[in-house]
PDB file of C-alpha atoms and ligand atoms in Angstrom:
ATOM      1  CA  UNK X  24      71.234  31.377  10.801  1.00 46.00           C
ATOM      2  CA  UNK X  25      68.690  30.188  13.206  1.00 47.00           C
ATOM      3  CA  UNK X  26      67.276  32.870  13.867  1.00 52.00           C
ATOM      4  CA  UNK X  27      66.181  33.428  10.070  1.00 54.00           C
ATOM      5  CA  UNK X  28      65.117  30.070  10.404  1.00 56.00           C
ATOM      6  CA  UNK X  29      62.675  30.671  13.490  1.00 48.00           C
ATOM      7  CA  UNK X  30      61.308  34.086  11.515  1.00 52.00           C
ATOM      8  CA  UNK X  31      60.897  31.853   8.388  1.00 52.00           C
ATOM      9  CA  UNK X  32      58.718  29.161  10.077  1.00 56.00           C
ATOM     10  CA  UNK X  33      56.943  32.293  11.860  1.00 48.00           C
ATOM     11  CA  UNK X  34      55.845  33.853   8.546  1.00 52.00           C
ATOM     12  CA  UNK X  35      55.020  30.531   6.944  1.00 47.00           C
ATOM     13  CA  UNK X  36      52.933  29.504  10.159  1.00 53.00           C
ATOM     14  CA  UNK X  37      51.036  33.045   9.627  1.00 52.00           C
ATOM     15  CA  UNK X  38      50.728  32.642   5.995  1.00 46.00           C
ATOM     16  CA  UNK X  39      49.175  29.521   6.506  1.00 45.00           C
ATOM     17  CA  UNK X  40      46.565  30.873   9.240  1.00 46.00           C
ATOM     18  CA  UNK X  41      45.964  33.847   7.042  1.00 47.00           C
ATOM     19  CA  UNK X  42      44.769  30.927   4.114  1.00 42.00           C
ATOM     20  CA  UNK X  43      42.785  28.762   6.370  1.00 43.00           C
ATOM     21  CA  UNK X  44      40.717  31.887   7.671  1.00 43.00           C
ATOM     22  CA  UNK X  45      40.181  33.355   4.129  1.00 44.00           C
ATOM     23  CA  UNK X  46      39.067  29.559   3.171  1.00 40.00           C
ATOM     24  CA  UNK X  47      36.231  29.464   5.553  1.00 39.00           C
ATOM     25  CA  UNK X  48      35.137  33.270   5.373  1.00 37.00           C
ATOM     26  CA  UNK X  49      34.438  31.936   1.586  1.00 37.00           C
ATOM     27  CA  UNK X  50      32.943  29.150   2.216  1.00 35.00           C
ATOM     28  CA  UNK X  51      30.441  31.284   4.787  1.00 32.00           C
ATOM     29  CA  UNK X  52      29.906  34.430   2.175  1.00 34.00           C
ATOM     30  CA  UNK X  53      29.393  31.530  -0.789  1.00 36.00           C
ATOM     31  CA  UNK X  54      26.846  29.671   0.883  1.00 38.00           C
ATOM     32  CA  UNK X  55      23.348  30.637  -0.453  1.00 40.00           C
ATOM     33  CA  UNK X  56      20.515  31.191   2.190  1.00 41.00           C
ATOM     34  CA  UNK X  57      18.279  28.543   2.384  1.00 42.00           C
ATOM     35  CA  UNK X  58      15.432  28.780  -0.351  1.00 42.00           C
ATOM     36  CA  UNK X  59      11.706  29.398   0.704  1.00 41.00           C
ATOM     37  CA  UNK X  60       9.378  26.260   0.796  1.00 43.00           C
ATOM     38  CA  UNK X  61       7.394  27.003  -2.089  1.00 44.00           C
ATOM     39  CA  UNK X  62       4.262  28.656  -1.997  1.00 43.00           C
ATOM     40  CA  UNK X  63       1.392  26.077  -2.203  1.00 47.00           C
ATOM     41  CA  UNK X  64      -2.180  25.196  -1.342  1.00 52.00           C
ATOM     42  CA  UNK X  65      -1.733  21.611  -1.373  1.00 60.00           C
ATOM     43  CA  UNK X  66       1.212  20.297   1.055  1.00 57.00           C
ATOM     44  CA  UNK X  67       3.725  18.293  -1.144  1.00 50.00           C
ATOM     45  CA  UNK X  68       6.218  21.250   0.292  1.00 46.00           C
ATOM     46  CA  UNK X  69       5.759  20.304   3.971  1.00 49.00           C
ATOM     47  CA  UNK X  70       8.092  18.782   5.547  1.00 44.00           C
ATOM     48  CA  UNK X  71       7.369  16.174   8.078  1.00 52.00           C
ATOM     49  CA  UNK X  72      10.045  14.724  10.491  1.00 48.00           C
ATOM     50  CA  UNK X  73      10.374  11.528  10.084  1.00 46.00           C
ATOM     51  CA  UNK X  74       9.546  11.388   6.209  1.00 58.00           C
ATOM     52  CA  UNK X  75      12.274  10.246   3.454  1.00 60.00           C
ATOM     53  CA  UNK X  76      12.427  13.351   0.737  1.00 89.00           C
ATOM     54  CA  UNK X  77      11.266  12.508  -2.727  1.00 95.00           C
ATOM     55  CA  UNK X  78      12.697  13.814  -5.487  1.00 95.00           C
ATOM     56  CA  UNK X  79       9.301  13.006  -7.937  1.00 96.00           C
ATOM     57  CA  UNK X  80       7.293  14.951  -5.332  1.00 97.00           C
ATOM     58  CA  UNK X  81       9.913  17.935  -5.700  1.00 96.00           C
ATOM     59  CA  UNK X  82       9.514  17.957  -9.423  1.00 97.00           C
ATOM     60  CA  UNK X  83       5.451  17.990  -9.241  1.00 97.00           C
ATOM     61  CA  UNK X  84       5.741  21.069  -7.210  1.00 96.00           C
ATOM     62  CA  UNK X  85       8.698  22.388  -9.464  1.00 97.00           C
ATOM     63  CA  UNK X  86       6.383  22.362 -12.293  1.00 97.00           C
ATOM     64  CA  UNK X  87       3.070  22.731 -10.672  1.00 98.00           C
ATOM     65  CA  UNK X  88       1.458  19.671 -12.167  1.00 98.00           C
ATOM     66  CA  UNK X  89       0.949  16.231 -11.555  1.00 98.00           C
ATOM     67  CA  UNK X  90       2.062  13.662 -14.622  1.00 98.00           C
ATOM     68  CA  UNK X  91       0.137  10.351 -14.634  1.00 98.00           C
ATOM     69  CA  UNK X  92       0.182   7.661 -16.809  1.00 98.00           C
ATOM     70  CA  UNK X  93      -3.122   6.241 -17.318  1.00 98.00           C
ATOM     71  CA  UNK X  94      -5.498   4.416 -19.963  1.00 98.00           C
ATOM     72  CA  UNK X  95      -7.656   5.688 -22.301  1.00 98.00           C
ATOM     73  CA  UNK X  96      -8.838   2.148 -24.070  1.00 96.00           C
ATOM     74  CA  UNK X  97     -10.170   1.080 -20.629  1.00 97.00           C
ATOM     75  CA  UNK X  98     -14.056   1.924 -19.808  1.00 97.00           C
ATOM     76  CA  UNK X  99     -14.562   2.203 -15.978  1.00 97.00           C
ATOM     77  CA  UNK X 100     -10.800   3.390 -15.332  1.00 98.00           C
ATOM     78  CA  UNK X 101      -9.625   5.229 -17.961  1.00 98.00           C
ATOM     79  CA  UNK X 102     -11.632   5.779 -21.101  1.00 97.00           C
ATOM     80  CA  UNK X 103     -10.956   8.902 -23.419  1.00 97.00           C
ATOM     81  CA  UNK X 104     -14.205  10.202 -25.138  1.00 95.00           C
ATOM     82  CA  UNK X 105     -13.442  10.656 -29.036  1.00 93.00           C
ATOM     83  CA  UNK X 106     -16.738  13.669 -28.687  1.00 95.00           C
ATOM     84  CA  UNK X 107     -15.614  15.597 -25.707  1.00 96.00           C
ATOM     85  CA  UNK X 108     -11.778  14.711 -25.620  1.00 95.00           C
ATOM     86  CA  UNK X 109     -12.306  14.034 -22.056  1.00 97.00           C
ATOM     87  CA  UNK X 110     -10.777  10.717 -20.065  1.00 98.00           C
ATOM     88  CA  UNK X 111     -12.811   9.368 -17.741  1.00 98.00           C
ATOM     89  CA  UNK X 112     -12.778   6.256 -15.030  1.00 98.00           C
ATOM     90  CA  UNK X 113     -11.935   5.306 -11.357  1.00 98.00           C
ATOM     91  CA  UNK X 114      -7.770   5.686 -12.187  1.00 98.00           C
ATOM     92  CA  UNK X 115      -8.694   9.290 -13.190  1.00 98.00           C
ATOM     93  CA  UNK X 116     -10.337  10.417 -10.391  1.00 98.00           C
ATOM     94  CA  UNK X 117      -7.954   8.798  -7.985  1.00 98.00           C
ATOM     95  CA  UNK X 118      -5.636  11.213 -10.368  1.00 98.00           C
ATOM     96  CA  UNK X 119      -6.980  14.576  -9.772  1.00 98.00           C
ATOM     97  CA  UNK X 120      -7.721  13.443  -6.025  1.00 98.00           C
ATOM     98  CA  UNK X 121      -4.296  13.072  -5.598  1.00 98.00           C
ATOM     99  CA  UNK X 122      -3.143  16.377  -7.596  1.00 98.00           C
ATOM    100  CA  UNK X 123      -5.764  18.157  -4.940  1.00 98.00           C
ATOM    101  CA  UNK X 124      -3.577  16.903  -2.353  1.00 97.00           C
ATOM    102  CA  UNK X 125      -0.255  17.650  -3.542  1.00 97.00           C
ATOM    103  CA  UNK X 126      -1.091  20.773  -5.356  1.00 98.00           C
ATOM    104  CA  UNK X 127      -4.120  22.005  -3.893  1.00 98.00           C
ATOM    105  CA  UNK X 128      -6.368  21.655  -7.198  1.00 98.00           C
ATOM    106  CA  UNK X 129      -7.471  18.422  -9.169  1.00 98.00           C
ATOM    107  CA  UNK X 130      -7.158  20.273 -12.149  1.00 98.00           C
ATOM    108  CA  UNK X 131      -3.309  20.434 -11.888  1.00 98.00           C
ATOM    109  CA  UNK X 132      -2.957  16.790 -13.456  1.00 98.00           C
ATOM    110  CA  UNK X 133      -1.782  15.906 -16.965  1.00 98.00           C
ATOM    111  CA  UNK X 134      -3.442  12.708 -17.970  1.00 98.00           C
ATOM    112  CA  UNK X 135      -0.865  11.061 -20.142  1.00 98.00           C
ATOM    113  CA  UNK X 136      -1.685   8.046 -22.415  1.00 98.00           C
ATOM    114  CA  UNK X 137      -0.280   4.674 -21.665  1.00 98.00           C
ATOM    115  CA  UNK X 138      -1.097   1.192 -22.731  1.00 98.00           C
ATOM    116  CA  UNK X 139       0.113  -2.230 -20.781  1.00 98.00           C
ATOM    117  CA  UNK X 140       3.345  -2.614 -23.188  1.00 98.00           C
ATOM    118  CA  UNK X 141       4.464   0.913 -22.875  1.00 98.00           C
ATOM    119  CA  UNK X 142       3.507   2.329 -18.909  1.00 98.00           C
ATOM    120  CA  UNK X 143       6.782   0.730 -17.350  1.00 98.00           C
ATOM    121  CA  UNK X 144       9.418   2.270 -20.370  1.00 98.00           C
ATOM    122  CA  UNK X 145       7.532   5.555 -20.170  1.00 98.00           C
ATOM    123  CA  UNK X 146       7.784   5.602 -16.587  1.00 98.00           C
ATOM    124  CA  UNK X 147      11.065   4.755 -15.866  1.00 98.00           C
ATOM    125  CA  UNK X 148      11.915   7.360 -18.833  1.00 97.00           C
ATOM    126  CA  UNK X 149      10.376   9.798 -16.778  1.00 97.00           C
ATOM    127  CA  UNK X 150       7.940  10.986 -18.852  1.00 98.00           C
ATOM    128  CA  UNK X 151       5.016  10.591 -16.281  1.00 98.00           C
ATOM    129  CA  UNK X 152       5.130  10.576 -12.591  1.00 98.00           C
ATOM    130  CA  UNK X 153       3.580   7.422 -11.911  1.00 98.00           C
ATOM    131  CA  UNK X 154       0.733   4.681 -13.453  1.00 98.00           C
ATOM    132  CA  UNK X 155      -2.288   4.737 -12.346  1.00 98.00           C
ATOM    133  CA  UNK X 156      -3.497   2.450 -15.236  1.00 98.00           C
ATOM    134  CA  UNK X 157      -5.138  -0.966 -14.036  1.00 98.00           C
ATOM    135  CA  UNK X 158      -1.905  -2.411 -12.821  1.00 98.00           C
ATOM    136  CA  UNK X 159      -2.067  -5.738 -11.029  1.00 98.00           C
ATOM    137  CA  UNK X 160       1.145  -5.947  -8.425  1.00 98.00           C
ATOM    138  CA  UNK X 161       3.293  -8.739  -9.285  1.00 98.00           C
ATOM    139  CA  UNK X 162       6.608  -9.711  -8.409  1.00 98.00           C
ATOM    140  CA  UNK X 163       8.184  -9.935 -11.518  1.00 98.00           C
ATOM    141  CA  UNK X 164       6.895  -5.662 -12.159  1.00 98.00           C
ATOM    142  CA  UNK X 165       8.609  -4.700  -8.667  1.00 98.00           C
ATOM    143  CA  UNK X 166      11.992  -5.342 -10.241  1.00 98.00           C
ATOM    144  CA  UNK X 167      11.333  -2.316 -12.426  1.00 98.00           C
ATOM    145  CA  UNK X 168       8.797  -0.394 -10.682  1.00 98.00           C
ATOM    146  CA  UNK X 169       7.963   0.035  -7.098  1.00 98.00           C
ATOM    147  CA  UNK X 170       4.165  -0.011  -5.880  1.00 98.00           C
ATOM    148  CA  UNK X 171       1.811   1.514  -3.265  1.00 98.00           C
ATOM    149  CA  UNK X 172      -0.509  -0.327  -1.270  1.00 98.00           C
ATOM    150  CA  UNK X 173      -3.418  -1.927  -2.963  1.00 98.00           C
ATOM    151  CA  UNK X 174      -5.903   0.081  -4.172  1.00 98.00           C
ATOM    152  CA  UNK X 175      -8.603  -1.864  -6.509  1.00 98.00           C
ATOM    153  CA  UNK X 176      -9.045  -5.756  -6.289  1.00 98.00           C
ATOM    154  CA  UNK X 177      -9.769  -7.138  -9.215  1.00 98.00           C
ATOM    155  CA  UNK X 178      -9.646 -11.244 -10.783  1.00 98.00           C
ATOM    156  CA  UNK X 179      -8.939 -12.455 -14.596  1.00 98.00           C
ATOM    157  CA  UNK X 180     -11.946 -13.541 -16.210  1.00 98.00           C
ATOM    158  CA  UNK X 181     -13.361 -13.883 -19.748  1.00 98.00           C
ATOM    159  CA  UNK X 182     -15.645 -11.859 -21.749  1.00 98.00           C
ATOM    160  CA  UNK X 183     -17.867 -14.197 -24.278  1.00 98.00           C
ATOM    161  CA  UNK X 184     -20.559 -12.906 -27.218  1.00 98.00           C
ATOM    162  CA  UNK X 185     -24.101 -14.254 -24.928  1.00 98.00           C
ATOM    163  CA  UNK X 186     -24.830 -17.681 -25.737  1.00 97.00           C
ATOM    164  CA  UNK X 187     -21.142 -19.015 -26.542  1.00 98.00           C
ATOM    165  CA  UNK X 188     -20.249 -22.767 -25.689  1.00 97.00           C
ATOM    166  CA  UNK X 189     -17.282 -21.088 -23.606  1.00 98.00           C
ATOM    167  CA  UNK X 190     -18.522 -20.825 -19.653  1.00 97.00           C
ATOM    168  CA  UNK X 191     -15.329 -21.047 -18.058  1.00 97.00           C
ATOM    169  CA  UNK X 192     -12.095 -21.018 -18.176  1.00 97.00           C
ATOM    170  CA  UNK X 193     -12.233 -24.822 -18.289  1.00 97.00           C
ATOM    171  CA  UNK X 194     -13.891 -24.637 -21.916  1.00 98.00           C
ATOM    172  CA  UNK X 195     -10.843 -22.663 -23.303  1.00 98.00           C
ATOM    173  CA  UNK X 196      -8.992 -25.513 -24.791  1.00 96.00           C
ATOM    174  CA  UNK X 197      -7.505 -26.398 -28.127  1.00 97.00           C
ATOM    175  CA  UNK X 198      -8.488 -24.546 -31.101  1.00 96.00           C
ATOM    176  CA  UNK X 199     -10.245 -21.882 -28.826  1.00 98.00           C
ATOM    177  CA  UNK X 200      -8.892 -18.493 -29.739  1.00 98.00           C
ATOM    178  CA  UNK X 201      -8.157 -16.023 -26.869  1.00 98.00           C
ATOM    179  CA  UNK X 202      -7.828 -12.420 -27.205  1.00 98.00           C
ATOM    180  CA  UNK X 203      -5.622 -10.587 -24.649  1.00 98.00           C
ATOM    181  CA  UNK X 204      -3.300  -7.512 -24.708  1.00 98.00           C
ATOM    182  CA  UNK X 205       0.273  -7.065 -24.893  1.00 98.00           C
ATOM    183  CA  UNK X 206       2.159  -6.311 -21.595  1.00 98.00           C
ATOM    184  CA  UNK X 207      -0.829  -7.338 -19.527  1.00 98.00           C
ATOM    185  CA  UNK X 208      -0.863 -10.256 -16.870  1.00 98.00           C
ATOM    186  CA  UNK X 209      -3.737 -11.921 -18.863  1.00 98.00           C
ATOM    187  CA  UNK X 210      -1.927 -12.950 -21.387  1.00 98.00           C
ATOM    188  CA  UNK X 211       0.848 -14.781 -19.028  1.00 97.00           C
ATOM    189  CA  UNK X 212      -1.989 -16.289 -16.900  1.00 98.00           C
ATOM    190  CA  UNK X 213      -4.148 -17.198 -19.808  1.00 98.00           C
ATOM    191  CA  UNK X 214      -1.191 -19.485 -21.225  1.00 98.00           C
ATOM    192  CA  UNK X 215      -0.533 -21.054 -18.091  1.00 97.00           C
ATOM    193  CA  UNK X 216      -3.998 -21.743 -17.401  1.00 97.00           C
ATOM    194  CA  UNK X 217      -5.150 -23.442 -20.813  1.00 97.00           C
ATOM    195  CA  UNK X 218      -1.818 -23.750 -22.640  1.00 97.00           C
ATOM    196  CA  UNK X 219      -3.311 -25.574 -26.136  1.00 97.00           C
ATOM    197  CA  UNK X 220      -5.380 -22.794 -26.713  1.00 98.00           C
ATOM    198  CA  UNK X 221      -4.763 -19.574 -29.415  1.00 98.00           C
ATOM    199  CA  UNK X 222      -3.980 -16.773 -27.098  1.00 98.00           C
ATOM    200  CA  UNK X 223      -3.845 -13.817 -29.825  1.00 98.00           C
ATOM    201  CA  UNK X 224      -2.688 -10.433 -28.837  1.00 98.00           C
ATOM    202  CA  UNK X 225      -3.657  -6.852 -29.342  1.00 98.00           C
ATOM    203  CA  UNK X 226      -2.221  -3.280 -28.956  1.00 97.00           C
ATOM    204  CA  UNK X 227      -5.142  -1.867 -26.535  1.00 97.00           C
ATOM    205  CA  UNK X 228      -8.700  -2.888 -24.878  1.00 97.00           C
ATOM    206  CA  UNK X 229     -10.572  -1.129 -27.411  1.00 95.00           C
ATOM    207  CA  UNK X 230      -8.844  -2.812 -30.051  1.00 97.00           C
ATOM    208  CA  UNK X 231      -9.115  -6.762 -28.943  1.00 98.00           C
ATOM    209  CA  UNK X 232     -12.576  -6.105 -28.104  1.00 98.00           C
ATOM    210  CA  UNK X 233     -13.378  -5.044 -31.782  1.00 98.00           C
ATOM    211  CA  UNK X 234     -11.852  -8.085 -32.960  1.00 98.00           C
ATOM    212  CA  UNK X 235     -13.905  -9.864 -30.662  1.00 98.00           C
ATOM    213  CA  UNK X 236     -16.876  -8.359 -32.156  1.00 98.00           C
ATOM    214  CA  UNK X 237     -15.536  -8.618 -35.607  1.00 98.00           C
ATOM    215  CA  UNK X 238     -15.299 -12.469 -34.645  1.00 97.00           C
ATOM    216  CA  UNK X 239     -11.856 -12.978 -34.760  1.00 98.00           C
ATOM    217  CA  UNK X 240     -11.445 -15.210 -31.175  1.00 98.00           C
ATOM    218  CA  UNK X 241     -13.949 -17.206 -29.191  1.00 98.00           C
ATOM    219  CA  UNK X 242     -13.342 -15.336 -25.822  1.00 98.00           C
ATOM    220  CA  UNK X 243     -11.442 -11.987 -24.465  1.00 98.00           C
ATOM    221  CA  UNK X 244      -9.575 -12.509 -20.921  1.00 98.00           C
ATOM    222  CA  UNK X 245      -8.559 -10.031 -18.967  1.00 98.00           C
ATOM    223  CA  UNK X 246      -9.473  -8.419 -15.378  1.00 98.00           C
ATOM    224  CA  UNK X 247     -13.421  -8.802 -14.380  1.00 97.00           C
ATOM    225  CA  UNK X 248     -13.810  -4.984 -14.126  1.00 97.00           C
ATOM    226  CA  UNK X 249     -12.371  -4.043 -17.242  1.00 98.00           C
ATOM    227  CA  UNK X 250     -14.445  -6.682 -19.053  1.00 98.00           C
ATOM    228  CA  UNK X 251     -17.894  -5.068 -17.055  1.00 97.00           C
ATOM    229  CA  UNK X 252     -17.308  -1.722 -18.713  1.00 97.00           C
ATOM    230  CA  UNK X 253     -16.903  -3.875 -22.120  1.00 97.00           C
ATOM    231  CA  UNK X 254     -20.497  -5.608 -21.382  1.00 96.00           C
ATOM    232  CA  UNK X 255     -21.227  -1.750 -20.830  1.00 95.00           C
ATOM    233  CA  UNK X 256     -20.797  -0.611 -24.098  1.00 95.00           C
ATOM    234  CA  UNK X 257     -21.804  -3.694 -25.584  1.00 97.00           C
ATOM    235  CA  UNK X 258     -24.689  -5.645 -23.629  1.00 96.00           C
ATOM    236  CA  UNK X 259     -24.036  -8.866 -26.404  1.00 98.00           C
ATOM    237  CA  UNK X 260     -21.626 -10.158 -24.639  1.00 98.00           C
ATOM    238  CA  UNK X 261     -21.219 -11.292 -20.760  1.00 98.00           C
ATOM    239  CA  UNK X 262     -18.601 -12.292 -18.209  1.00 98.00           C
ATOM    240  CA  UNK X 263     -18.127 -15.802 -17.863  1.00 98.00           C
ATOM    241  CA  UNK X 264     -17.181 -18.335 -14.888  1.00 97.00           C
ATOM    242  CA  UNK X 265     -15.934 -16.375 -12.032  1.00 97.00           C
ATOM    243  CA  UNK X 266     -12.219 -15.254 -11.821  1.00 98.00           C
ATOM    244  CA  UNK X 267      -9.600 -17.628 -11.599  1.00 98.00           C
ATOM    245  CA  UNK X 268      -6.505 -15.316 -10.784  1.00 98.00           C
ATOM    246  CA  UNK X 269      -5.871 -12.400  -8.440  1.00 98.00           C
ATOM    247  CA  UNK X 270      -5.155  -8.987 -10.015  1.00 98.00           C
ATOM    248  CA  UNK X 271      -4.275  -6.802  -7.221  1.00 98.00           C
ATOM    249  CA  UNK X 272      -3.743  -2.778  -8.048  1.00 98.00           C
ATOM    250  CA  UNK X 273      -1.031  -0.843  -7.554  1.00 98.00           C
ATOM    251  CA  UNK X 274       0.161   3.024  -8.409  1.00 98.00           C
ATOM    252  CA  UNK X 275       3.415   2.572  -9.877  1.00 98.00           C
ATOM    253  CA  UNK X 276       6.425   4.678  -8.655  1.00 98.00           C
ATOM    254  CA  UNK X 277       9.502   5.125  -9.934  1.00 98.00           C
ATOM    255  CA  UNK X 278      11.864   2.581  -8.475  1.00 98.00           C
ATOM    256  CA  UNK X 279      13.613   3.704  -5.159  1.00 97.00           C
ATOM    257  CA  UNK X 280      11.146   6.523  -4.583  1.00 97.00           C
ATOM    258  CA  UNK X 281      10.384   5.644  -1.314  1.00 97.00           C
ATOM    259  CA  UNK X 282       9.407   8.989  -0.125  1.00 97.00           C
ATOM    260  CA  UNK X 283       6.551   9.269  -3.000  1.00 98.00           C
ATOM    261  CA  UNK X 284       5.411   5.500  -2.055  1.00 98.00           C
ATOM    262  CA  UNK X 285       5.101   5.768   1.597  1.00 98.00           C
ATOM    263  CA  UNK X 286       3.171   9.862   0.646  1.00 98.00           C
ATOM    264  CA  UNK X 287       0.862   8.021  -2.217  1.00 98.00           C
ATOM    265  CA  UNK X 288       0.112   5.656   0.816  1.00 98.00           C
ATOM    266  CA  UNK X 289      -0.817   7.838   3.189  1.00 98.00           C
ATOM    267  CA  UNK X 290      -2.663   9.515   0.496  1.00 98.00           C
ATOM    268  CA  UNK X 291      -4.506   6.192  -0.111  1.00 98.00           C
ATOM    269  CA  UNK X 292      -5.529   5.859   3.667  1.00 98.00           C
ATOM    270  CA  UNK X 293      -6.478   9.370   3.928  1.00 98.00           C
ATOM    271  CA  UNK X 294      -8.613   8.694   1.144  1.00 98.00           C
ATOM    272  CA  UNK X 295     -10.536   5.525   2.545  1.00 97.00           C
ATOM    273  CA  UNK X 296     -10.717   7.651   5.973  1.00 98.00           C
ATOM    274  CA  UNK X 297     -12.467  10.020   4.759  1.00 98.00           C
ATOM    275  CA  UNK X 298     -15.305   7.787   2.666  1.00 97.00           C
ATOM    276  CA  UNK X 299     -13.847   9.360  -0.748  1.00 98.00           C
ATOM    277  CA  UNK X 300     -12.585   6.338  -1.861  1.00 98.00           C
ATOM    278  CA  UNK X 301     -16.075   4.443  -1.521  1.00 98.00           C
ATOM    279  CA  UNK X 302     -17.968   6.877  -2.824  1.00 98.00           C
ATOM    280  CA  UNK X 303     -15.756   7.266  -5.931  1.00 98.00           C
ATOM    281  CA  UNK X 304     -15.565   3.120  -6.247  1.00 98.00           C
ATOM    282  CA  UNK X 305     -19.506   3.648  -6.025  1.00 98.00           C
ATOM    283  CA  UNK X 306     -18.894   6.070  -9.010  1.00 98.00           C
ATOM    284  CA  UNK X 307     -17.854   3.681 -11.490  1.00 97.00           C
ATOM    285  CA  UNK X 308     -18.342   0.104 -10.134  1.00 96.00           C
ATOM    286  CA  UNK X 309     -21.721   0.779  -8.953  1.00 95.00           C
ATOM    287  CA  UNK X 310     -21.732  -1.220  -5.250  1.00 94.00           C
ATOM    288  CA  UNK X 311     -19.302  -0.549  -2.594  1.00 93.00           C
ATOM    289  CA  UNK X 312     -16.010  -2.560  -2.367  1.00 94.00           C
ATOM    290  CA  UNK X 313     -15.828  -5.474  -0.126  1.00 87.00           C
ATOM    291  CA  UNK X 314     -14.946  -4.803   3.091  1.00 83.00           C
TER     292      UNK X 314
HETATM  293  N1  LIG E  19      -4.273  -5.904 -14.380  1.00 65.09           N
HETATM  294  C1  LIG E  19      -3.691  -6.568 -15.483  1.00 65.09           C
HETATM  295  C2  LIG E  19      -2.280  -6.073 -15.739  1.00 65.09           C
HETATM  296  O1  LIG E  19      -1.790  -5.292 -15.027  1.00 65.09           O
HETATM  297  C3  LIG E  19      -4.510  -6.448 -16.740  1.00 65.09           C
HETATM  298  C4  LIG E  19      -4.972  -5.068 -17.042  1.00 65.09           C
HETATM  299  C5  LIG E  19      -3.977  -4.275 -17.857  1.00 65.09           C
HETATM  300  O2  LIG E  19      -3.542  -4.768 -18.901  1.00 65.09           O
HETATM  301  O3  LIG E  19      -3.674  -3.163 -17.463  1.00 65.09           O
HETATM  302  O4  LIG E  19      -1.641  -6.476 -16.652  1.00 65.09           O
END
C-alpha cells in the first residue's frame, strides 16, 4: 500500500515537471523576434534612452504621414487658395518642418481642415495628429488637450473699417456689434471685457470678416496677427488700440501623449537653434519675433 503510494506521488511529481517544461519551451518557440525599427529618413523610429514612447508618433511612421489639423480661413497661418488649392501660412510650414523631421520629407503631411469649434472633437477623435491652428494655451483647453511649449505670441485686438468711431476696446460698449468666431478665446474675452455690447458669432475668419465688410457689426476681435493678414487682403480696414489679452500658441496633442509633447518640444527648440524658426516668422509676419 505505501509503496503504490510513494510510486503514485513519483509519477504525479514527473507529470507535473514534464508540464511546467513543455509550458515554457512554448512560451520561448511562441515568442516572435523582435520587429525591425522601421526603415526611415527622418528619426521618429529612434529610440532615445530616457524618452517616454508615443503611441501618435508610432502611428505617423505606421502610415508614413503626418496628420495636422490646421486652418484654411486664416491668412498668415493657414489660408487655402480657392485658384491653386494650396494652404498656405506660418502653422503650415511649421507642419511640413515637422513632417521633415519625423519622416524625413515635408511633403509627407496631410493638411486637414479645422475651424476653432471643431479642432478639439476632431482631435481627440483621432482624425488628425495634432492642431497646429492659431491656438492660444489656456487652462480651461488643457483639460481636453495637452500643449507644447509656446510657439507664436500673439494679443486680442480689433479690426475696424478706417475711420470708425471705435479706437479701442474702451469704445466697444452698448449697441456696438462685435463679430467673433465660435470656439475661439475672443469671443469669451470680448464678453468679459465690454459685456453690454453685441458680440455676434460666425462659423470661420473668412466668414465674420465678410460680414464685417457687408456691414453687419461695428468691429471684428480676435488675435492681432490674424486681423494683419485681414488688413492684408483688405487695406479698408485697420487694427485698432493695442491688444488687451494674451493669446499664447500652442500645438495641441492628444491628451496624455507625453512622449509626442516633450518630441514636438524638442522639435520646437531645434527649430529656434537652428534660425528656421525666425526666418520662417520673417516669412509671414514680416519682422523678426521679439526676443
Ligand atoms: N487664439 C485664439 C483661440 O485660440 C483665437 C484664434 C482662433 O480662433 O483660432 O481661440
Amino acid at each position: 500500500m505505501l509503496r503504490k503510494k510513494f510510486w503514485f506521488s513519483i509519477t504525479l511529481m514527473m507529470v507535473f515537471a514534464a508540464l511546467m517544461m513543455a509550458g515554457c519551451g512554448s512560451k520561448e518557440t511562441t515568442t516572435p523576434a523582435p520587429a525591425d525599427p522601421p526603415k526611415t529618413n527622418g528619426d521618429a523610429g529612434k529610440s532615445e534612452p530616457g524618452k517616454t514612447a508615443s503611441k501618435t508618433l508610432e502611428d505617423i511612421q505606421k502610415r508614413g504621414k503626418l496628420v495636422v489639423g490646421v486652418k484654411y480661413d486664416t491668412k498668415l497661418f493657414g489660408l487655402k487658395d480657392p485658384g491653386t488649392g494650396k494652404v498656405e501660412g506660418f502653422d503650415i510650414d511649421m507642419a511640413k518642418a515637422l513632417a521633415k523631421k519625423i519622416l524625413g520629407d515635408e511633403n509627407k503631411v496631410e493638411l486637414k481642415e479645422v475651424t476653432s469649434k471643431t479642432r478639439i472633437p476632431l482631435l481627440k477623435n483621432g482624425d488628425i495628429d495634432m492642431i497646429i491652428a492659431t491656438m492660444t494655451i489656456t487652462e480651461e483647453r488643457k483639460q481636453e488637450v495637452d500643449f507644447s511649449d509656446v510657439y507664436f505670441k500673439a494679443g486680442q485686438s480689433l479690426l475696424v473699417k478706417k475711420g470708425s468711431p471705435i479706437q479701442s476696446v474702451t469704445d466697444v460698449k452698448k449697441g456696438v456689434k462685435v463679430l467673433a468666431v465660435k470656439g475661439s478665446t475672443s469671443t469669451d474675452n470680448i464678453r468679459k471685457k465690454s459685456p453690454d455690447a453685441t458680440v455676434l458669432e460666425f462659423e470661420n475668419y473668412q466668414e465674420a470678416f465678410t460680414a464685417l465688410k457687408a456691414g453687419q457689426g461695428d468691429a471684428l476681435t480676435t488675435d492681432n496677427a490674424i486681423l494683419y493678414g485681414m488688413m492684408k487682403q483688405d487695406p479698408n480696414y485697420q487694427v485698432v488700440g493695442g491688444t488687451f489679452t494674451d493669446e499664447p500658441y500652442g500645438m495641441a496633442i492628444r491628451k496624455g501623449d507625453t512622449g509626442f509633447v516633450t518630441y514636438v518640444n524638442d522639435f520646437l527648440k531645434a527649430m529656434k537653434a537652428s534660425g528656421e524658426y525666425d526666418k520662417t516668422y520673417e516669412k509671414w509676419i514680416g519682422e523678426k519675433p521679439a526676443p
